[in-house]
Coordinates of C-alpha atoms in Angstrom, one line a residue:
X845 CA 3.8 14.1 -16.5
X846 CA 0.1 15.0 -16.4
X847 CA -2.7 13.1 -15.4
X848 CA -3.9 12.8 -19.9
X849 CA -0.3 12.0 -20.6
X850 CA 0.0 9.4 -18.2
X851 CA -3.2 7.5 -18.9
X852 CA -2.0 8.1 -22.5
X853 CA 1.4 6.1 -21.5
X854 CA -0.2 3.6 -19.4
X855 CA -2.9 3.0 -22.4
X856 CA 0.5 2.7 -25.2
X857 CA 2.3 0.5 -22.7
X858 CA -0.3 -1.9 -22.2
X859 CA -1.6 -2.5 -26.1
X860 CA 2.6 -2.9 -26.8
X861 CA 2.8 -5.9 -24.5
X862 CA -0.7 -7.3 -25.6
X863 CA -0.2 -6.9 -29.2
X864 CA 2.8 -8.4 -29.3
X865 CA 1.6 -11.2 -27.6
X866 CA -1.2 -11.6 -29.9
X867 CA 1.1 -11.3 -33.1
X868 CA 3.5 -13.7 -32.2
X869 CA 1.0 -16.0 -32.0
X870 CA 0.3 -15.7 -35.7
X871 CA 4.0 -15.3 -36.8
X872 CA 5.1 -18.4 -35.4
X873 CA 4.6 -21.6 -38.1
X874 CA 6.3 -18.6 -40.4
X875 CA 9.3 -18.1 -37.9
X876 CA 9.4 -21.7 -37.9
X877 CA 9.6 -22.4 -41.6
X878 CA 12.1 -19.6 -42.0
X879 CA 14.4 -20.3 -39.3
X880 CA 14.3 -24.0 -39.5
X881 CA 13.4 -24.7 -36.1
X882 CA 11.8 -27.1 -34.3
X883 CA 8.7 -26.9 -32.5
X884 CA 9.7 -27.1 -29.8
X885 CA 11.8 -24.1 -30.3
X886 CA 9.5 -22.4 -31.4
X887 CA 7.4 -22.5 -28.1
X888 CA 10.7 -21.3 -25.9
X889 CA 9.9 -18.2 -28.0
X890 CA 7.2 -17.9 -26.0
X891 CA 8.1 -19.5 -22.6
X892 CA 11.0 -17.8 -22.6
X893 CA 9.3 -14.6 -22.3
X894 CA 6.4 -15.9 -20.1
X895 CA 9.4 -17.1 -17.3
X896 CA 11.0 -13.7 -17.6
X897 CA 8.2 -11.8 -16.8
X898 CA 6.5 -13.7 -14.4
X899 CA 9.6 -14.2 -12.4
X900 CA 10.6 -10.5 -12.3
X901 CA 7.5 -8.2 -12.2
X902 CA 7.1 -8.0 -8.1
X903 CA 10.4 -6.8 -7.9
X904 CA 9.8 -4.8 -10.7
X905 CA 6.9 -3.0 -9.0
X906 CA 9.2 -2.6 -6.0
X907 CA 11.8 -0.9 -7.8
X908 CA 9.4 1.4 -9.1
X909 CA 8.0 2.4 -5.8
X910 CA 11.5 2.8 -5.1
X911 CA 13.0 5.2 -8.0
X912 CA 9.5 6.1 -9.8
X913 CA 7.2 4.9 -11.9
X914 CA 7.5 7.0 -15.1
X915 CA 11.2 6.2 -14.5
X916 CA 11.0 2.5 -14.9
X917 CA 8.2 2.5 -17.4
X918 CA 10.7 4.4 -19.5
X919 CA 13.3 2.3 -19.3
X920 CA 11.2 -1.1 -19.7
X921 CA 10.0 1.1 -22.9
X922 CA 13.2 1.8 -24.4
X923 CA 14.6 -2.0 -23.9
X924 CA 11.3 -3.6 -25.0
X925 CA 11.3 -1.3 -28.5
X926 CA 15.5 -2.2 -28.6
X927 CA 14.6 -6.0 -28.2
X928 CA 12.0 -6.0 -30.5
X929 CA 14.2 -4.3 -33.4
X930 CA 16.9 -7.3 -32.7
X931 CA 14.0 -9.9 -32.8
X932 CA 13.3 -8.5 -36.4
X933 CA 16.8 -9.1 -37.4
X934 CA 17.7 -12.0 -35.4
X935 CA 19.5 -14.9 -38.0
X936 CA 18.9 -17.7 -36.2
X937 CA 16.1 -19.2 -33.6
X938 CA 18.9 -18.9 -30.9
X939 CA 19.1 -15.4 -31.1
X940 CA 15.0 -15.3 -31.2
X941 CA 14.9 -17.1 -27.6
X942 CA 17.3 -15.1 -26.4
X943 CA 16.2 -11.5 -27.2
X944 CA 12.8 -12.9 -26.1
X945 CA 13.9 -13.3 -22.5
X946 CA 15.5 -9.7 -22.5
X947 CA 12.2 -8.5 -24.2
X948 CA 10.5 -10.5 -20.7
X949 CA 13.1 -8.9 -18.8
X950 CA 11.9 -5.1 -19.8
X951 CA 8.2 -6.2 -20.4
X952 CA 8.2 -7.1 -16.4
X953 CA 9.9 -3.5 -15.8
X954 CA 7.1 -1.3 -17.4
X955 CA 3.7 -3.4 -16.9
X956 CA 3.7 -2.7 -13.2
X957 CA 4.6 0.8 -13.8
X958 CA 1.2 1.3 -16.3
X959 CA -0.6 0.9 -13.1
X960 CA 1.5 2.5 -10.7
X961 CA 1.6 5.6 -12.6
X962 CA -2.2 5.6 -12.3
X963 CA -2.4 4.9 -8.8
X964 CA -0.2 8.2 -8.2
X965 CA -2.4 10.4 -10.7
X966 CA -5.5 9.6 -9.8
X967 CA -7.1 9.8 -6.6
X968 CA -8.8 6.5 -5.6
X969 CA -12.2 7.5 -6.2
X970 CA -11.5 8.3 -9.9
X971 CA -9.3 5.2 -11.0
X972 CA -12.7 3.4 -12.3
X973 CA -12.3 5.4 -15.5
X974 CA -8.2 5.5 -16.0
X975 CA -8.8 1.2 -15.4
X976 CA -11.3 1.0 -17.9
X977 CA -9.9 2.8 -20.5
X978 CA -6.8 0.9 -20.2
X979 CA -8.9 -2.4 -20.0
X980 CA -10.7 -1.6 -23.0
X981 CA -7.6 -1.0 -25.1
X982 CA -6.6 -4.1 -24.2
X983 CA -9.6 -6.0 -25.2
X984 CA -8.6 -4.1 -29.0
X985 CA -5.4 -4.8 -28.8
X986 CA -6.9 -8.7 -28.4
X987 CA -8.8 -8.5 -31.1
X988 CA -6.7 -6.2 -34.0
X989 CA -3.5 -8.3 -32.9
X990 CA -4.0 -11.6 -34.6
X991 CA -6.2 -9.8 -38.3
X992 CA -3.2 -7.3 -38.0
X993 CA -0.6 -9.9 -37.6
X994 CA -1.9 -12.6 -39.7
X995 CA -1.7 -9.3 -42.6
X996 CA 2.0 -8.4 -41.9
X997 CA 3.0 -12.6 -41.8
X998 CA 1.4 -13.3 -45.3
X999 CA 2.7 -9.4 -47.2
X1000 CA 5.9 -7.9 -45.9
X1001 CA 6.8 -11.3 -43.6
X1002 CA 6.7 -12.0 -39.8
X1003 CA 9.9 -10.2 -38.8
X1004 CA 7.8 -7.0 -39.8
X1005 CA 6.0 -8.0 -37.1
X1006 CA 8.1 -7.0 -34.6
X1007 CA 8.4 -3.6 -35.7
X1008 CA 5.3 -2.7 -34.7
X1009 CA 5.7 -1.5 -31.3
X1010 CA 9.3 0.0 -31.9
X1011 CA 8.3 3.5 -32.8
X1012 CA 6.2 4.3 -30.0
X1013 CA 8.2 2.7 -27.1
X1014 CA 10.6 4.7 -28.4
X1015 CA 8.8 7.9 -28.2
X1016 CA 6.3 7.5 -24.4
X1017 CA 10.1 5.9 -23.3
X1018 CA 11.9 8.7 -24.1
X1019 CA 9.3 11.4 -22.8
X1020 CA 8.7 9.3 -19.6
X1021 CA 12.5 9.7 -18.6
X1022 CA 12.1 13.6 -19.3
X1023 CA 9.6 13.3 -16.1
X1024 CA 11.1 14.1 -13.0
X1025 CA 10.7 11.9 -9.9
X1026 CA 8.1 13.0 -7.9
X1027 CA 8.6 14.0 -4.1
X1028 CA 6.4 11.6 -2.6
X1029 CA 8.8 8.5 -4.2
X1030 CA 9.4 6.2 -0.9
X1031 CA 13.4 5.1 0.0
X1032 CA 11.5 1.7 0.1
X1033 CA 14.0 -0.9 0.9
X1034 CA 14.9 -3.6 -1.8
X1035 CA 14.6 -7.4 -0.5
X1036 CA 17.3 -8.5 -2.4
X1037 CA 17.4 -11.9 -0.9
X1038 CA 13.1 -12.0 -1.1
X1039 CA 13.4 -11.1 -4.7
X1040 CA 15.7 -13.6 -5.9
X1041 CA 13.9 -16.8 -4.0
X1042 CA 10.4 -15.4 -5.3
X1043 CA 11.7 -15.1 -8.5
X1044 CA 12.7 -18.6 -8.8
X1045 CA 9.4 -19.6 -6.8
X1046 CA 7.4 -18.0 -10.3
X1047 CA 10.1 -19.2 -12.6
X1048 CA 9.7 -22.5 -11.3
X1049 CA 6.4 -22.5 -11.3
X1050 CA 5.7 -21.6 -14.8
X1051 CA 8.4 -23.6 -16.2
X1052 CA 6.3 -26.8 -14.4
X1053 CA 2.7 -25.6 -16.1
X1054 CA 4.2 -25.0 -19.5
X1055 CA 6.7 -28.2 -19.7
X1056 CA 4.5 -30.9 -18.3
X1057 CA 7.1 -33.8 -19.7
X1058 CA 9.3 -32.5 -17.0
X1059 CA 6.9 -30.8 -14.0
X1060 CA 8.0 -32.8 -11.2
X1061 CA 12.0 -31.2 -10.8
X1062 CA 10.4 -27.4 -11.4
X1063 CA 7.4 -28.0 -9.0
X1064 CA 9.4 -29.8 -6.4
X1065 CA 11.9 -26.5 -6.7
X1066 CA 9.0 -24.2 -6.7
X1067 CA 7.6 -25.7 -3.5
X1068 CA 10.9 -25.6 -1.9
X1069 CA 11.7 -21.9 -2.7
X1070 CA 8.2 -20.7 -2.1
X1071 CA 8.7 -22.0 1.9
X1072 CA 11.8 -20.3 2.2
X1073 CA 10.5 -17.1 0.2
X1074 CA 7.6 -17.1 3.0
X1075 CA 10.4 -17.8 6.0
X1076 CA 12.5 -15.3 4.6
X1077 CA 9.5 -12.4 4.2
X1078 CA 8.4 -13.1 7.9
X1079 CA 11.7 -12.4 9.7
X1080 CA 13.0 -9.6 7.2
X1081 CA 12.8 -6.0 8.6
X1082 CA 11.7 -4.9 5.1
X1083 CA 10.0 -7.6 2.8
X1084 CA 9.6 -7.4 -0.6
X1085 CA 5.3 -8.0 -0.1
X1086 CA 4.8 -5.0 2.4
X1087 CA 1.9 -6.4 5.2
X1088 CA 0.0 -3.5 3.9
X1089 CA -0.6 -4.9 1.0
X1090 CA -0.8 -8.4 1.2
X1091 CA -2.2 -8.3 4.7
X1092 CA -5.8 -6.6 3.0
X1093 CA -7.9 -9.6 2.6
X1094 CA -9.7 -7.1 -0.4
X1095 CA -6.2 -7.5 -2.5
X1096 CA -6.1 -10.8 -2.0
X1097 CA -9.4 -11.7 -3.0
X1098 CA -9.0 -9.6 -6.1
X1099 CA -5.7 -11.2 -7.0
X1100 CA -6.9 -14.9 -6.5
X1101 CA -10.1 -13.9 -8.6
X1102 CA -8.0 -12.5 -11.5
X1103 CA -6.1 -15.7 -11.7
X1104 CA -9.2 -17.7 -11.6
X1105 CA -10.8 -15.8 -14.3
X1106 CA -7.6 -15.3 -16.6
X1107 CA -7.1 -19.2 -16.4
X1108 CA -11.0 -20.1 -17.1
X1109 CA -10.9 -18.0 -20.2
X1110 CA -7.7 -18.8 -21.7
X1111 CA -8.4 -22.5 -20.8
X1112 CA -11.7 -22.2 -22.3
X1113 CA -10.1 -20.4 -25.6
X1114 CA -7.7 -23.1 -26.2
X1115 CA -9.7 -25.9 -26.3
X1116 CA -12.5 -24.0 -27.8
X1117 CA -9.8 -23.3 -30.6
X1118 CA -10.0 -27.4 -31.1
X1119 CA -13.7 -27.6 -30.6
X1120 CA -14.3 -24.9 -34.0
X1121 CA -12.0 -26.0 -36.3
X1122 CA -11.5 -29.7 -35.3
X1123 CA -15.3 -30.5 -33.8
X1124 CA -16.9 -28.3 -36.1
X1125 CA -14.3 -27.8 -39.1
X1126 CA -13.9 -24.1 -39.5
X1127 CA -11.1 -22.8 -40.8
X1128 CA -8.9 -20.5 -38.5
X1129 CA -10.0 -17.5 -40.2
X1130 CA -13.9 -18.2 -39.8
X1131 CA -13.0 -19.5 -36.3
X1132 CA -11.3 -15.5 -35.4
X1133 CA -15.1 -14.1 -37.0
X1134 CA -16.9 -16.4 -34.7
X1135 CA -15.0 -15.4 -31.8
X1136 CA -14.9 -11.8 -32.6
X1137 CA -17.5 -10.9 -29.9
X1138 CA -15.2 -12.1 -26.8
X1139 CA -13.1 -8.7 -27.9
X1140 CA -16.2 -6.8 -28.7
X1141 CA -17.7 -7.6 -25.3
X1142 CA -14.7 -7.0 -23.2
X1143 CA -14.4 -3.5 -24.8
X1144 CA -17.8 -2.7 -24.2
X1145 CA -17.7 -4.1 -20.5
X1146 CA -15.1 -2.1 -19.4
X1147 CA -16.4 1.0 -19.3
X1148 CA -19.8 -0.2 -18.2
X1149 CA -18.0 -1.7 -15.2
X1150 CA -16.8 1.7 -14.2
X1151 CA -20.7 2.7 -13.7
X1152 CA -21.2 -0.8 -11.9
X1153 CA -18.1 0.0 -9.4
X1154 CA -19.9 3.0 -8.6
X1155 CA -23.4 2.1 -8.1
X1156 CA -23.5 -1.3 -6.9
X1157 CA -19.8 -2.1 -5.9
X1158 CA -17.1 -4.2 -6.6
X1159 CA -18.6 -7.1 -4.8
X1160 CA -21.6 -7.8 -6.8
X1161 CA -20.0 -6.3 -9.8
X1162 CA -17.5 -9.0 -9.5
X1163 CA -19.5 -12.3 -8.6
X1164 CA -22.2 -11.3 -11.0
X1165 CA -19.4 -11.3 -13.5
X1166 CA -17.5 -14.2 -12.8
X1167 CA -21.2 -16.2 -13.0
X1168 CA -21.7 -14.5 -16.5
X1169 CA -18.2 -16.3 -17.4
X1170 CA -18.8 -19.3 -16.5
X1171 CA -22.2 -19.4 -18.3
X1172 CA -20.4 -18.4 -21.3
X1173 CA -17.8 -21.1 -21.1
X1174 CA -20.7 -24.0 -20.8
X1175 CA -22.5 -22.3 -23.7
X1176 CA -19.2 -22.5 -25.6
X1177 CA -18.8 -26.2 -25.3
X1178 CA -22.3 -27.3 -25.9
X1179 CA -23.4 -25.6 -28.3
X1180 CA -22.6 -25.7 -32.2
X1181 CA -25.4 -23.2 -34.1
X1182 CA -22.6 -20.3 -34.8
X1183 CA -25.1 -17.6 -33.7
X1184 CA -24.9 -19.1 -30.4
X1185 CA -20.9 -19.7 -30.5
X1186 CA -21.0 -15.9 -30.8
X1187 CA -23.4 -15.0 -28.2
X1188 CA -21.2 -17.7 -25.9
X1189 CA -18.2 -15.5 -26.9
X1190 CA -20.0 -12.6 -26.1
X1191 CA -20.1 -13.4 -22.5
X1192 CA -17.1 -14.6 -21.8
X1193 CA -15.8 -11.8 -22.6
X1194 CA -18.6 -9.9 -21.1
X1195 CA -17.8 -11.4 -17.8
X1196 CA -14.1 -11.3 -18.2
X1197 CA -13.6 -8.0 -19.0
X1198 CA -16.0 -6.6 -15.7
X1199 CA -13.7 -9.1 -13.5
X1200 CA -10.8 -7.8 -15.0
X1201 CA -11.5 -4.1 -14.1
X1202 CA -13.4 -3.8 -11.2
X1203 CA -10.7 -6.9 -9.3
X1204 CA -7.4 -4.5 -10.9
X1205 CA -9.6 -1.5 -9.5
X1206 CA -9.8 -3.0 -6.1
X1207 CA -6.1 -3.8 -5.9
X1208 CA -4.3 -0.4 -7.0
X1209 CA -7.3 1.3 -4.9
X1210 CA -6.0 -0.9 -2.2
X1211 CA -2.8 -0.1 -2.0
X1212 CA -1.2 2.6 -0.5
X1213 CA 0.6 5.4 -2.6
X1214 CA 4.8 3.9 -2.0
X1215 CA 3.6 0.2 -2.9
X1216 CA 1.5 1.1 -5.6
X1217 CA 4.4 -0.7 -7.7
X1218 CA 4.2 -4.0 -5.6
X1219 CA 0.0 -4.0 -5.9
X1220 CA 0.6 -3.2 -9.9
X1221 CA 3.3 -5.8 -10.2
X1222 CA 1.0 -8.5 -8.4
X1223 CA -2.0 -7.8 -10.4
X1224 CA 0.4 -8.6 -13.7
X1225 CA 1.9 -11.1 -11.9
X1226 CA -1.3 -13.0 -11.9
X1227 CA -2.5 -12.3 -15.1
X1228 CA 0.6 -13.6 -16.1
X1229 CA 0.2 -17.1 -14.3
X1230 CA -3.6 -17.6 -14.5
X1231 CA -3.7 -18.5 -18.5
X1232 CA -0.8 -20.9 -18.2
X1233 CA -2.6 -22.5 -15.4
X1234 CA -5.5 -22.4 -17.3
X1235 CA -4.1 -23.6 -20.3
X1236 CA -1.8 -26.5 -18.2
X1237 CA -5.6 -27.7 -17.0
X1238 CA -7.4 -27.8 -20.7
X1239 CA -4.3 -30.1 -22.1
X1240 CA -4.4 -32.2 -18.6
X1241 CA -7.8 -33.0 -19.4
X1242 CA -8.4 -33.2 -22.7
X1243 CA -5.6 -35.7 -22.8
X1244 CA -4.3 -38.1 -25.9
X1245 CA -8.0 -38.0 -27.2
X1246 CA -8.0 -34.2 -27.6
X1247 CA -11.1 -34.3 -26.9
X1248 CA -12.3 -30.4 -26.6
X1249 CA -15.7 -30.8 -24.6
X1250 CA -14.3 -32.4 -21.5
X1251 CA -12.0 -29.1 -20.0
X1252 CA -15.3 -26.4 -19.7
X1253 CA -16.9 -27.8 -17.0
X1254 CA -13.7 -27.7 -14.6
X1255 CA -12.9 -24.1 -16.0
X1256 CA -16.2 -23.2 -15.3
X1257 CA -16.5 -24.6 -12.0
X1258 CA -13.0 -22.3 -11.0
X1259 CA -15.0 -19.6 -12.1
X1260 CA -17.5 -20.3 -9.8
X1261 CA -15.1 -20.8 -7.1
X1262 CA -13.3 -17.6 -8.5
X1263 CA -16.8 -16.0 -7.8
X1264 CA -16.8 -16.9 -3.8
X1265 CA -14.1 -14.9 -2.9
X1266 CA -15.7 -11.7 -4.3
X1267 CA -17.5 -11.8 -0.7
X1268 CA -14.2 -10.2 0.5
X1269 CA -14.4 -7.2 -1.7
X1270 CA -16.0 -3.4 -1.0
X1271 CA -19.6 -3.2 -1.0
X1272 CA -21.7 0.0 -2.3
X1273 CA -20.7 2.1 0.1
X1274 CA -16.8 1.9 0.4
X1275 CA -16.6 5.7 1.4
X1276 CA -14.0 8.6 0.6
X1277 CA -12.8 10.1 4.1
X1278 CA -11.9 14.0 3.1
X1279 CA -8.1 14.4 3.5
X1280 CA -8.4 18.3 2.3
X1281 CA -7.3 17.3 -1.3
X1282 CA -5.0 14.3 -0.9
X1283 CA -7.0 11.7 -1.3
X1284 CA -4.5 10.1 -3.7
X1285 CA -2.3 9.8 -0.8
X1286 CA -4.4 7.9 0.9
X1287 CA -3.5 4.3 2.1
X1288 CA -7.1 2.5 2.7
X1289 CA -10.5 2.3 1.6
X1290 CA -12.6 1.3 4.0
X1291 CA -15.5 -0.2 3.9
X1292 CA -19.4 -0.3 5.1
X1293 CA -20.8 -4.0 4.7

């Protein structure tokens, strides 16, 4: 597959996941209504999911790096189109939950592969471009996915929802199995054992964040598997998080900053959601105008992050950004005037969407060519994780009172914390070393501070 085909995948792959995030959010008090279920069924359809990918998409990455990219994007395609058609049909709320975990289950098999596909493309000193075009398609998908959603719920009814993304999984899964698996594909080995204790580790984890009525079992199991994952990793001769990877203090800092940032904003959005139509008594329709410029901005950011990357570097790039959030967030809780809500929106999703590519740039840049698939499937894996842990915070702190104004400061404050660890990133003059031509099989960066 060509270098245009496979951003064109990678692009496709992305907006399916988002979108149908973004949609189900809107089809939900119809599912409800229509199924008869409760409402706390109803939220399984989404925790479900969340579990299933979180708990899956590192060893997802590593079977990638392991068998190809294209190969496991297609699959993940193919199933997540398959689950979606049964979601559309499903009679009962049962059979929702349940085709939502195999729709996780697939969904954690081709995000990783959207960026290790690029990272095998592209050499490293053009992936600014591939990660802001993906980035920015995102940021549509964000904003088209609830208008488009809330359009399909109140005409045809929400299970046409779920057709959406059908058709084209179909098609990019179908051509991406036509690709043969390129030479370079590593005989990594799978930590089986690593896999399954890591998996539980996230599972665990998210399960505690989303169901606080019963955190202390899922945390306590978390915190035991997570010590035994870490045991296991350091005495296996081939662990699941390869020491090149991990071991770069660059990836790390990226990923910690992506979950800072993912969990400020979605913290921020969900008790903003309270603040304009409880505090300030919009309606949810005037609320999704008024916060219209978070999408706007994050499109627009994306591709003037690419230019940052290269003039000024990731680091500044990125703590400049992660300031520019948190201003946005404090804006967004003390103001009311709606031409300020917007210009607070506006920054937040400035800031967010410069963090978002210029952190993901650093990691897939990071990482050598055979764990691309690990580096992509970390990346999601903390995308994944940050906005429940943002979202866990918010309804931690705004308590019984609901009360929508108490939650920014904290979220903002990660973000400034989010921000220090940028100081580990490359500067301005991360340099290029001429390998004749190979570049994209190159396994480090380094950098000049």
């Amino acid at each position: 597959m060509n270098p245009r085909l496979t951003l064109a995948s990678s692009v496709v792959g992305a907006v399916v996941v988002a979108l149908d995030g973004t949609v189900l959010t809107v089809a939900q008090p119809a599912l409800q209504r229509d199924l008869g279920a409760s409402f706390a069924q109803v939220q399984w359809t989404s925790t479900g999911y969340l579990i299933a990918v979180a708990s899956l998409l590192v060893f997802a990455g590593r079977l990638g790096d392991r068998h190809g990219h294209h190969r496991l994007f297609g699959i993940g395609m193919l199933g997540f189109g398959a689950a979606s058609a049964g979601i559309a049909l499903a009679p009962g709320i049962g059979w929702m939950i349940g085709l939502r975990v195999v729709q996780g289950v697939f969904g954690a098999l081709l995000q990783p592969a959207t960026l290790g596909m690029l990272r095998a493309a592209f050499p490293p000193d053009r992936l600014r471009t591939p990660i802001a075009v993906r980035t920015a398609a995102i940021g549509v998908a964000a904003a088209a996915g609830p208008v488009l959603g809330g359009a399909l719920v109140a005409g045809p009814g929400w299970r046409v929802v779920f057709l959406l993304n059908v058709v084209p999984a179909i098609v990019l899964g179908g051509l991406a199995l036509r690709v043969r698996p390129a030479r370079h594909v590593s005989p990594v080995r799978l930590d089986v054992p690593g896999a399954l204790l890591l998996a539980v580790t996230l599972a665990s984890l998210v399960h505690a964040l989303v169901a606080l009525p019963g955190w202390v079992w899922t945390a306590a199991t978390a915190t035991v598997t997570a010590a035994a994952f870490v045991r296991h990793e350091r005495r296996t001769a081939g662990p699941l998080l390869p020491p090149d990877v991990i071991g770069s203090a660059a990836v790390g800092s990226a990923l910690g900053m992506l979950v800072a940032a993912s969990a400020a904003l979605s913290g921020s959005l969900f008790a903003g959601t309270f603040l304009l139509q409880d505090t300030l008594g919009l309606d949810p329709f005037r609320s999704a105008l008024v916060s219209l410029p978070l999408a706007a901005s994050m499109v627009l950011a994306a591709p003037a992050c690419a230019v940052l990357l290269r003039r000024v570097g990731a680091r500044r790039t990125t703590v400049a950004a992660m300031a520019v959030l948190a201003l946005g967030i404090l804006v967004l809780s003390r103001e009311t005037a709606i031409e300020l809500l917007c210009v607070a929106f506006a920054l937040v999703g400035a800031g967010f969407g410069t963090v978002m590519v210029a952190a993901t740039h650093v990691v897939v840049r990071e990482a050598p060519v055979e764990s691309a698939g690990v580096a992509g499937g970390l990346q999601q894996t903390a995308m994944n994780v940050g906005p429940v842990l943002g979202v866990a915070v918010a309804t931690a702190l705004m308590g019984t009172g609901g009360d929508p104004a108490r939650p920014p400061a904290v979220l903002a404050a990660l973000a400034l914390a989010g921000a220090a660890l940028g100081r580990a990133l490359p500067g301005r003059h991360a340099i290029t070393p001429d390998d004749h031509g190979h570049s994209k099989d190159r396994t480090r960066v380094p950098a000049q501070r």
